[in-house]
XYZ file of C-alpha atoms in Angstrom:
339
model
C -17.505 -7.561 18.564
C -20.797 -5.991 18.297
C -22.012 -4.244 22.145
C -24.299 -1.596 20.403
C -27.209 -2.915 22.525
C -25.136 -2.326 25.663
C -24.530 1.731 27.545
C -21.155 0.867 28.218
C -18.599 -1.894 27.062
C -15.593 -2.096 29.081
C -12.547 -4.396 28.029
C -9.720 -4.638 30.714
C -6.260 -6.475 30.165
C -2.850 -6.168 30.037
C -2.902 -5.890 26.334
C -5.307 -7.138 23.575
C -4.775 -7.279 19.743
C -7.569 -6.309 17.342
C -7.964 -8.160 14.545
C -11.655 -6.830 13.737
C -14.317 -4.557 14.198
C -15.368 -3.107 17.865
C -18.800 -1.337 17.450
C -20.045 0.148 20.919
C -22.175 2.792 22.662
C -19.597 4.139 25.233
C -16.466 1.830 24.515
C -13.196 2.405 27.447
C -10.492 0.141 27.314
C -8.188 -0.356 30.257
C -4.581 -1.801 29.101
C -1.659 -2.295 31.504
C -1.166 -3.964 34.928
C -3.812 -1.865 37.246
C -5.255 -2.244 40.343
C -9.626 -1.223 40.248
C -11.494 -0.739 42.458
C -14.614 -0.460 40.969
C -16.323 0.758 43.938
C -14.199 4.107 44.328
C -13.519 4.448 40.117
C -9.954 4.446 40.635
C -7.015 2.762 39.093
C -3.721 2.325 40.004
C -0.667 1.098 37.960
C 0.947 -2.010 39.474
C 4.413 -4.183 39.027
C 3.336 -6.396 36.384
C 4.810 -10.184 36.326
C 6.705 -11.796 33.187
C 7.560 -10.678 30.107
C 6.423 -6.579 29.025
C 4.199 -6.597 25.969
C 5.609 -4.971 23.289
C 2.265 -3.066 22.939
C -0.471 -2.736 24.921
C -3.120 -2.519 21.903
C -2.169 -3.732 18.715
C -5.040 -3.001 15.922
C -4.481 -5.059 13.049
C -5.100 -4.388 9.097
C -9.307 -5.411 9.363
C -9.755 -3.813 13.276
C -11.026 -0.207 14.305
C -13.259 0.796 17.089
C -16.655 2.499 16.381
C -19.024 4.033 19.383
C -20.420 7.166 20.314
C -17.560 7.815 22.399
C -14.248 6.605 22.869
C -12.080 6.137 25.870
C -8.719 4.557 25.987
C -6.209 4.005 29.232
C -2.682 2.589 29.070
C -0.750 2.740 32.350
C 2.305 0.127 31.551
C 5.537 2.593 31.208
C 7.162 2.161 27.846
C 4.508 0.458 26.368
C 2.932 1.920 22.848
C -0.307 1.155 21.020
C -0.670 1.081 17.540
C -4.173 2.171 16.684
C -6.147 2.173 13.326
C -9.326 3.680 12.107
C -10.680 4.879 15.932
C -14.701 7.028 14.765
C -16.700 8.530 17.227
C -20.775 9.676 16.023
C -21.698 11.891 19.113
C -18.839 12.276 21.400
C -14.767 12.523 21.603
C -12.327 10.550 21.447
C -9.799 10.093 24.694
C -5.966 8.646 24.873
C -3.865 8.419 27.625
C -0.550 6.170 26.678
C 2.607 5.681 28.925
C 3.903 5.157 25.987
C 4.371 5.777 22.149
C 1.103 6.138 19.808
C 1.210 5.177 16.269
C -1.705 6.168 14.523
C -2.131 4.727 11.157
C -6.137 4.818 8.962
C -8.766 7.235 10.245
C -9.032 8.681 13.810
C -12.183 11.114 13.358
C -14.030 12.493 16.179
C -17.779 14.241 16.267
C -16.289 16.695 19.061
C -12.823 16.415 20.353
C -9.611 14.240 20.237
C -7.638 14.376 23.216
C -4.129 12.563 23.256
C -1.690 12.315 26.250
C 1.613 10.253 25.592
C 5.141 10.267 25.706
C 5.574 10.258 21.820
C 3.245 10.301 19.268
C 3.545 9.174 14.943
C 1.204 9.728 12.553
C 2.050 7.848 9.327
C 1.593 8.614 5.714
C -1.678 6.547 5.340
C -3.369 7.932 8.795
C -5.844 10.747 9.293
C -6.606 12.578 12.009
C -9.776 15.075 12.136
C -12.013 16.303 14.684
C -15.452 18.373 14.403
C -14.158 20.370 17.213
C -10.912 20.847 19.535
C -7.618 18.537 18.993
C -5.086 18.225 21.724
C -2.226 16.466 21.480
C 0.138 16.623 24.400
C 3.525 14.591 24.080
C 7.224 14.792 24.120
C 7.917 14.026 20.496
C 5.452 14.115 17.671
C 6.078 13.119 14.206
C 3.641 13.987 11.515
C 3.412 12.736 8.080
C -0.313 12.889 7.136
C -3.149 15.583 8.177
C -4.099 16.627 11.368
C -7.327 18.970 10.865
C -9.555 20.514 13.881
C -12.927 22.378 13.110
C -12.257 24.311 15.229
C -9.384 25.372 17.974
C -6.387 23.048 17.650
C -3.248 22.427 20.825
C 0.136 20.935 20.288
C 1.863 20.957 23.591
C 5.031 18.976 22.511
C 8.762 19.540 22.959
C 9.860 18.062 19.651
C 7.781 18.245 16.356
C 8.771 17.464 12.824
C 6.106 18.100 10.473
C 7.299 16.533 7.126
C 6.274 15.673 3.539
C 3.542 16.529 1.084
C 0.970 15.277 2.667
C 1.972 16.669 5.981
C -0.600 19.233 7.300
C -1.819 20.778 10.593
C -4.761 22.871 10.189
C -7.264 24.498 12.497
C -10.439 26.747 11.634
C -10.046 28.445 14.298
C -6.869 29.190 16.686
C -3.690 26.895 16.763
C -0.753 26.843 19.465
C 2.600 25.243 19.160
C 4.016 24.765 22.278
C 5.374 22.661 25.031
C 2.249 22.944 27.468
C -0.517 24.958 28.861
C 1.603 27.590 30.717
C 3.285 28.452 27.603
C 6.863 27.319 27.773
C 8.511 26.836 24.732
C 9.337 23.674 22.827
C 12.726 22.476 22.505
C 12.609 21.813 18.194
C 9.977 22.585 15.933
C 10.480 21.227 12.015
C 8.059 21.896 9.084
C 9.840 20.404 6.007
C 8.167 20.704 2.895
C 5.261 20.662 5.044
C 2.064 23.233 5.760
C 1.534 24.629 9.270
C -2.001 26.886 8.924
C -5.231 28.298 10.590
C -8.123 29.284 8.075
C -9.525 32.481 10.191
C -7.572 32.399 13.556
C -4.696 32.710 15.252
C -1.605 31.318 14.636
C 0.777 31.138 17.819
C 4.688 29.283 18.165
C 6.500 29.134 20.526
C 10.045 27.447 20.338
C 13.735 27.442 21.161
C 14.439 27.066 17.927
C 12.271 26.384 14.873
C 13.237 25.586 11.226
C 10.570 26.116 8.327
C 12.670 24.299 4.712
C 12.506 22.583 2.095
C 13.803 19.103 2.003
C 13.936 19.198 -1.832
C 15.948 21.551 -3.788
C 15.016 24.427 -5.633
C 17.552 23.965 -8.573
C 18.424 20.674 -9.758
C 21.985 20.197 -11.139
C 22.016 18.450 -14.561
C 25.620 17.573 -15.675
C 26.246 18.026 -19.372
C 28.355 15.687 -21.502
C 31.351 16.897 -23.226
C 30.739 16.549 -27.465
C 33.288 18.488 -28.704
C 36.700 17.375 -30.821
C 37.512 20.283 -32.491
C 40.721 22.216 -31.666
C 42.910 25.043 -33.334
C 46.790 24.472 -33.357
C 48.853 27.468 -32.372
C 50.551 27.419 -35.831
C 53.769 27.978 -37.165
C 55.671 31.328 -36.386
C 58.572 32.741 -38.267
C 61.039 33.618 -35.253
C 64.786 35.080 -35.537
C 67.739 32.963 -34.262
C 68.779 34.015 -31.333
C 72.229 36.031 -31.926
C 72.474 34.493 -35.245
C 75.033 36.824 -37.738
C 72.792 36.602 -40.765
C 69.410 37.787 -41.879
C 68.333 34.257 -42.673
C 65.038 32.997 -40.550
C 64.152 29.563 -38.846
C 60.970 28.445 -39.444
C 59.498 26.751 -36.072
C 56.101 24.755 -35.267
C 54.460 25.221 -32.045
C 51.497 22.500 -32.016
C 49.326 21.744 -29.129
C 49.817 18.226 -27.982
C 47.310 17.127 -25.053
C 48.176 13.792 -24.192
C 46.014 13.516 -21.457
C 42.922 14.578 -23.520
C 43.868 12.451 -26.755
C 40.964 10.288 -26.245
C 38.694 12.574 -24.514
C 36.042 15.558 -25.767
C 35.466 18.933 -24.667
C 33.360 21.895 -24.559
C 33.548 24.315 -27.922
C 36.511 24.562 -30.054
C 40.068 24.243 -28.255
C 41.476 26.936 -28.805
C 45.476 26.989 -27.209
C 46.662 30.608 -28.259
C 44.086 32.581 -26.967
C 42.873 30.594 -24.139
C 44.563 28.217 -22.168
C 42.099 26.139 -20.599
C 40.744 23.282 -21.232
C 36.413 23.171 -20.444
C 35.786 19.404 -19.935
C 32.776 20.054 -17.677
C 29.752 21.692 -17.763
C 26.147 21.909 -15.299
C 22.891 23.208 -16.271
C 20.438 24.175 -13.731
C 17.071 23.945 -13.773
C 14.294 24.606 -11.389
C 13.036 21.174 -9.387
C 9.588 19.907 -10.407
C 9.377 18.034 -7.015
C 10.427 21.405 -5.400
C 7.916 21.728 -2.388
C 8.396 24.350 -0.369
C 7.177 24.431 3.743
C 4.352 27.110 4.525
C 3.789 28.577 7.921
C 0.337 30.362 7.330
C -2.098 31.881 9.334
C -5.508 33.899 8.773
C -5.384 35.813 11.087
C -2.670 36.846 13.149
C 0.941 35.132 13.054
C 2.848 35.199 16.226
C 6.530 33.462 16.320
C 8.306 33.615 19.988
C 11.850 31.550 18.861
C 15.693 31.593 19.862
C 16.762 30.688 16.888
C 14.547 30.840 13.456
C 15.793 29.652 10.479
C 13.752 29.586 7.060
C 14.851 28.059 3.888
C 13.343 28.321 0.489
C 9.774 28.294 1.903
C 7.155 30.361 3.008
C 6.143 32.248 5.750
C 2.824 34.875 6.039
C -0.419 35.962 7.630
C -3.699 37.499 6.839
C -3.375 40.490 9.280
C -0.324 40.792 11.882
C 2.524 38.921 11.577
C 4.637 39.229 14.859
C 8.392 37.528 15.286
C 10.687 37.266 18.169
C 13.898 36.296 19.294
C 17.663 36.338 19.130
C 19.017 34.497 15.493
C 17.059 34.688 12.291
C 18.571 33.035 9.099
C 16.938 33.112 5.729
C 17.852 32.275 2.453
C 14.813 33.330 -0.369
C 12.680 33.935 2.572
C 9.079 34.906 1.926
C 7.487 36.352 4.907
C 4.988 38.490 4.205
C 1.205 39.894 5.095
C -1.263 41.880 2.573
């Protein structure tokens, strides 16, 4: 669908699937059952009749929007969109969902992204970047890809997970973490193995509790095999009778017998006399190659309001300040630390 020589392309439904490309000037799409009146610009949610769509906007593999600016309404409760590869040249991108958003491909904005929904998922293969603000406001949001904002980034959520390799939120500028505007704190933030940063600003969380880890191991545990036959008998000992009446002496062999272990190997030499156990196991550890630690950094100033804080094998610092509040802190090989 090609409305470039249009201002404005509007497409209004219950729900629509993409299956190719929408190029547009100002594209707004209205999913859900709504009431418009066209005259006042409003819309109201309805009852809708039948059977609920599983999703209100489904894009397929070969469908993306394109436009100078992008627009998007969902009003049915419950009812998700999955989107893929969303661009905006001059303006932002908008998203209100009653719903869950899956974002999968690239979502890239000239200005702003602005989200609204009741969860959000950004998969392995997605991207989402903006040349200016990103805000993301939703109850749950699950990140497995990058998330970058040229400038001031805002995640008002009450659960986050932040996980993986590839998992990164970045902003240039400032970046909160927190359940909305007014500041209240989220219920669970996660980074696992993940990056949390700001390049030059601000870095501000806010939380009941929040957990920075590693969901890999720093030592790996490599069990050795036993290759070992070799023993020592306790030998023979020359021993007295016990009340015997002459001088004459009893000669007695004390061997090892290990019935249990007659087929079996061992550790080093078995040695019964001097040491009476028996080493048929053995671990070597080694530090993990896929050891990735998580990494809560900002460049600026780092400031950490939390209940409960609990770091794990990763790292946590800041450029100037770094600032931490609250009642339980837990680390094990923490690294928190400014220059």
């Amino acid at each position: 669908m090609n409305a470039d020589l249009q201002n404005y392309a509007d497409i209004i439904s219950r729900s629509i699937e993409i299956n190719g490309k929408i190029n547009a000037k100002n594209l707004s799409l209205m999913q859900g059952n709504n009431h418009i009146d066209f005259g006042k610009g409003t819309v109201n949610s309805i009852n809708g009749e039948g059977v609920k769509p599983t999703v209100a906007i489904d894009t397929k593999a070969l469908g993306g929007m394109y436009a100078n600016q992008i627009r998007l309404v969902s009003t049915e409760k419950g009812v998700g969109v999955n989107l893929t590869d969303i661009q905006t040249k001059q303006n932002s991108i908008n998203l209100t969902v009653d719903g869950k958003i899956t974002f999968n491909g690239n979502i890239q904005s000239e200005q702003d992204i602005n989200v609204s929904s009741k969860a959000l998922q950004m998969n392995s293969n997605a991207s989402l970047k903006a040349q200016r603000d990103i805000t993301l406001a939703t109850n749950t949001l699950t990140n497995h890809s990058d998330i970058i904002a040229e400038k001031d980034m805002r995640l008002f959520v009450d659960k986050f997970t932040n996980k993986g390799e590839k998992a990164l939120i970045q902003a240039k500028d400032n970046l909160w973490i927190q359940k909305n505007a007014q500041g209240e704190p989220s219920s669970l933030i996660e980074n696992q193995s993940a990056t949390i940063k700001t390049e030059k600003g601000d870095l501000i969380i806010r939380t009941k509790k929040l957990v920075n880890e590693s969901i890999t191991p720093l030592f790996k545990e490599i069990k050795q095999e036993p290759d070992s036959t070799s023993s020592i008998n306790i030998g023979t000992h020359f021993l007295h009778p016990y009340n015997s009446p002459t001088n004459n002496f009893l000669i007695i062999i004390l061997l090892a017998e290990l019935k249990e272990l007659s087929d079996k190997k061992w550790f080093d030499i078995l040695d019964l006399k001097n040491n009476g156990g028996v080493n048929v196991e053995r671990s070597l550890f080694e530090k993990n190659k896929k050891y990735v630690p998580s990494v809560i950094y900002s460049g600026k100033n780092l400031y950490i309001q939390s209940n409960e804080f609990f770091n794990t094998q990763s790292d946590i610092f800041a450029t100037n300040d770094l600032i931490a509040t609250g009642k339980q802190c837990k680390s094990i090989l923490l690294s928190v630390w400014t220059p």
